[in-house]
């Protein structure tokens, strides 16, 4: 590692020069740490998985949600299926929208807040396209103007139906929509237009009511060299940044081992990486999905992994929250899921809590009983990442491994982009006193 302390050497760092701020700016204190983080779970219905939307039963949902609330969690994320909401481009089923609203209300009765994902095109290895986007009707869901307007209309409708509910956290465009890129070729500029259009529609639907408007992407947005969903889009568009740091991405757990620092600090790293790309140093970052997929994380290691993941993530000053994937195992009577999808729940398919549920509940209770506001990270590792070499920041990449080495040595490194490494205003706002360059 090559270390540069600002008091000693500001001239050798890469990146464009920036005007020197005033002395008053240089001695300003870092922003106040974010409020206590939220802790929740992605709700996977125990009976019927997400196919349960076909015969929605509020009583069964309440049973599941009471179990979740019993762990001391404060919110859920829910996933109504796109084809059921909008089976035709110009038809949004009022009864399906009502069911989404009912589930939000049932969650309120259980004491849980709710984040609603709107355009559900992908869940647990299955894609959910309405028929009007498929076959000889095929429309590129990211670029076809009528397809984009149809999705915007759905989000406006959902927002209007849900607005004003006190337990509504907000409206997200959909779950990991970048999983649909393979069948819907798209450019970066087209994705930016798509996200801007849909985020505006979601905000329009909510109107003046409180609620976050967000979008999510799986890890390719951060690690894949030429993926059209970019880190900048995740870190700038919407009200906060969401990250889904999965241990199977880039074979992280198999590469380093299920108990390795690289695995146990992966969510923390994801938050710091996302923070680096944000123009606003205090922009909140939500670990919206993380979990313990077998065999990447053996069942015996899952409780320890959950404890370490949450405790390490809360050391990030701008963490919004951690939302575990997922609430309930997929019943093995349902066919054709990848093996790891069957055992990701905190509860098994009979509704019994698993050891990981107890570990997560205990950890959350401990963190709430003795909150420890995260201190600013005074050392930052410079990331020189451009189009075509994003993979250096993913598991197996040179930057990822350099950051993890620092973490193992006891440093709590921030991530700083090379073009901000001389920006004293930005660095001071984040509390960074020195930068470190990878060897």
Coordinates of C-alpha atoms in Angstrom, one line a residue, residues 104-273:
X104 CA -49.7 -3.2 3.4
X105 CA -52.6 -2.8 5.9
X106 CA -52.1 -6.4 7.3
X107 CA -48.5 -5.6 7.8
X108 CA -49.5 -2.4 9.7
X109 CA -51.6 -4.6 12.1
X110 CA -48.5 -6.7 12.7
X111 CA -46.5 -3.5 13.5
X112 CA -44.4 -3.6 10.3
X113 CA -43.6 -0.9 7.8
X114 CA -43.6 -1.9 4.1
X115 CA -41.5 -1.2 1.0
X116 CA -43.5 -2.1 -2.2
X117 CA -41.7 -3.2 -5.4
X118 CA -43.9 -2.3 -8.4
X119 CA -42.8 -3.8 -11.7
X120 CA -41.9 -7.4 -10.7
X121 CA -40.0 -8.8 -13.6
X122 CA -37.6 -11.1 -11.8
X123 CA -37.7 -13.1 -8.5
X124 CA -35.5 -16.0 -7.4
X125 CA -34.3 -17.0 -10.9
X126 CA -37.8 -16.7 -12.5
X127 CA -38.8 -13.9 -14.8
X128 CA -42.3 -12.5 -14.7
X129 CA -43.3 -10.9 -18.0
X130 CA -46.8 -10.0 -18.9
X131 CA -47.8 -11.7 -22.2
X132 CA -48.0 -8.3 -24.0
X133 CA -44.2 -8.1 -23.7
X134 CA -43.5 -11.7 -25.0
X135 CA -43.7 -13.9 -28.1
X136 CA -44.5 -12.1 -31.3
X137 CA -45.8 -9.3 -29.2
X138 CA -42.3 -8.8 -27.9
X139 CA -41.4 -5.3 -26.7
X140 CA -38.1 -4.4 -25.1
X141 CA -39.2 -3.4 -21.6
X142 CA -36.4 -0.9 -21.3
X143 CA -36.6 0.9 -24.7
X144 CA -40.1 0.5 -26.2
X145 CA -41.9 3.8 -25.5
X146 CA -45.3 2.2 -25.0
X147 CA -43.8 -0.4 -22.7
X148 CA -42.1 2.3 -20.6
X149 CA -45.3 4.3 -20.4
X150 CA -47.3 1.2 -19.4
X151 CA -44.8 0.6 -16.5
X152 CA -45.0 4.3 -15.6
X153 CA -48.8 4.1 -15.5
X154 CA -48.6 1.0 -13.2
X155 CA -46.3 2.8 -10.8
X156 CA -48.5 5.9 -10.7
X157 CA -51.5 3.7 -10.0
X158 CA -49.8 1.8 -7.2
X159 CA -48.4 5.1 -5.7
X160 CA -51.9 6.6 -5.7
X161 CA -53.5 3.6 -4.1
X162 CA -50.9 3.4 -1.3
X163 CA -50.2 7.0 -0.6
X164 CA -50.9 8.2 2.9
X165 CA -50.6 4.9 4.6
X166 CA -48.4 5.6 7.7
X167 CA -46.5 2.3 7.5
X168 CA -45.6 2.7 3.8
X169 CA -41.8 3.1 3.5
X170 CA -42.1 3.8 -0.2
X171 CA -42.3 2.5 -3.8
X172 CA -39.5 0.8 -5.6
X173 CA -39.5 0.3 -9.4
X174 CA -39.1 -3.4 -9.1
X175 CA -36.7 -6.2 -8.0
X176 CA -33.4 -6.3 -9.7
X177 CA -34.7 -5.2 -13.1
X178 CA -31.2 -5.4 -14.5
X179 CA -31.7 -9.2 -14.5
X180 CA -33.9 -8.6 -17.6
X181 CA -31.0 -7.1 -19.7
X182 CA -30.2 -10.5 -21.3
X183 CA -33.5 -10.5 -23.1
X184 CA -33.9 -6.8 -23.5
X185 CA -30.6 -5.3 -25.0
X186 CA -30.1 -1.7 -23.8
X187 CA -27.5 1.0 -23.6
X188 CA -26.5 3.1 -20.6
X189 CA -28.2 6.2 -22.0
X190 CA -31.4 4.2 -22.5
X191 CA -31.3 2.8 -19.0
X192 CA -30.8 6.3 -17.6
X193 CA -33.9 7.5 -19.5
X194 CA -35.9 4.4 -18.3
X195 CA -35.0 4.9 -14.7
X196 CA -35.6 8.6 -14.7
X197 CA -39.0 8.1 -16.3
X198 CA -40.2 5.4 -13.9
X199 CA -38.8 7.2 -10.8
X200 CA -40.7 10.3 -11.8
X201 CA -43.9 8.2 -12.3
X202 CA -43.5 6.6 -8.9
X203 CA -43.0 10.0 -7.2
X204 CA -46.0 11.4 -9.1
X205 CA -48.1 8.5 -7.9
X206 CA -47.2 9.1 -4.2
X207 CA -47.8 12.9 -4.7
X208 CA -47.1 14.9 -1.6
X209 CA -47.4 11.8 0.6
X210 CA -44.3 10.7 2.4
X211 CA -42.4 7.7 1.0
X212 CA -39.1 6.8 -0.6
X213 CA -38.8 6.3 -4.3
X214 CA -36.0 3.9 -5.2
X215 CA -34.7 1.3 -7.7
X216 CA -32.6 -1.8 -7.3
X217 CA -30.0 -3.8 -9.2
X218 CA -28.1 -7.0 -8.6
X219 CA -24.4 -6.9 -8.3
X220 CA -23.5 -6.7 -12.0
X221 CA -24.2 -3.0 -11.7
X222 CA -21.1 -2.7 -9.4
X223 CA -18.9 -5.5 -10.7
X224 CA -19.6 -6.2 -14.4
X225 CA -17.3 -4.4 -16.7
X226 CA -19.8 -3.4 -19.4
X227 CA -23.2 -3.8 -17.7
X228 CA -25.6 -1.0 -18.8
X229 CA -26.9 -0.4 -15.3
X230 CA -24.0 1.6 -13.8
X231 CA -22.8 2.4 -10.3
X232 CA -23.6 6.0 -11.0
X233 CA -27.2 5.2 -11.8
X234 CA -27.6 3.3 -8.5
X235 CA -25.8 6.0 -6.5
X236 CA -27.5 9.0 -8.0
X237 CA -31.1 8.1 -9.0
X238 CA -33.8 7.7 -6.5
X239 CA -33.9 8.8 -2.8
X240 CA -31.2 6.4 -1.6
X241 CA -28.9 3.8 -2.9
X242 CA -29.8 0.1 -2.6
X243 CA -27.2 -2.7 -2.7
X244 CA -27.7 -6.5 -2.9
X245 CA -24.3 -7.9 -1.8
X246 CA -24.7 -11.6 -2.4
X247 CA -21.9 -14.0 -1.4
X248 CA -22.4 -16.0 -4.6
X249 CA -21.7 -13.0 -6.8
X250 CA -18.3 -13.5 -8.5
X251 CA -18.1 -16.7 -6.5
X252 CA -17.2 -14.8 -3.4
X253 CA -17.9 -17.5 -0.7
X254 CA -16.3 -20.3 -2.8
X255 CA -13.3 -18.2 -3.6
X256 CA -12.5 -17.1 -0.1
X257 CA -14.5 -19.5 2.2
X258 CA -17.8 -19.1 4.1
X259 CA -16.1 -17.8 7.3
X260 CA -13.6 -15.5 5.5
X261 CA -13.4 -11.8 6.2
X262 CA -14.2 -11.2 2.5
X263 CA -17.6 -12.9 3.1
X264 CA -18.3 -11.4 6.5
X265 CA -17.5 -7.9 5.4
X266 CA -19.1 -8.1 2.0
X267 CA -22.2 -6.1 2.9
X268 CA -20.1 -3.4 4.7
X269 CA -17.9 -3.2 1.6
X270 CA -21.0 -2.8 -0.6
X271 CA -22.2 0.2 1.4
X272 CA -18.8 1.8 1.2
X273 CA -18.5 1.2 -2.5

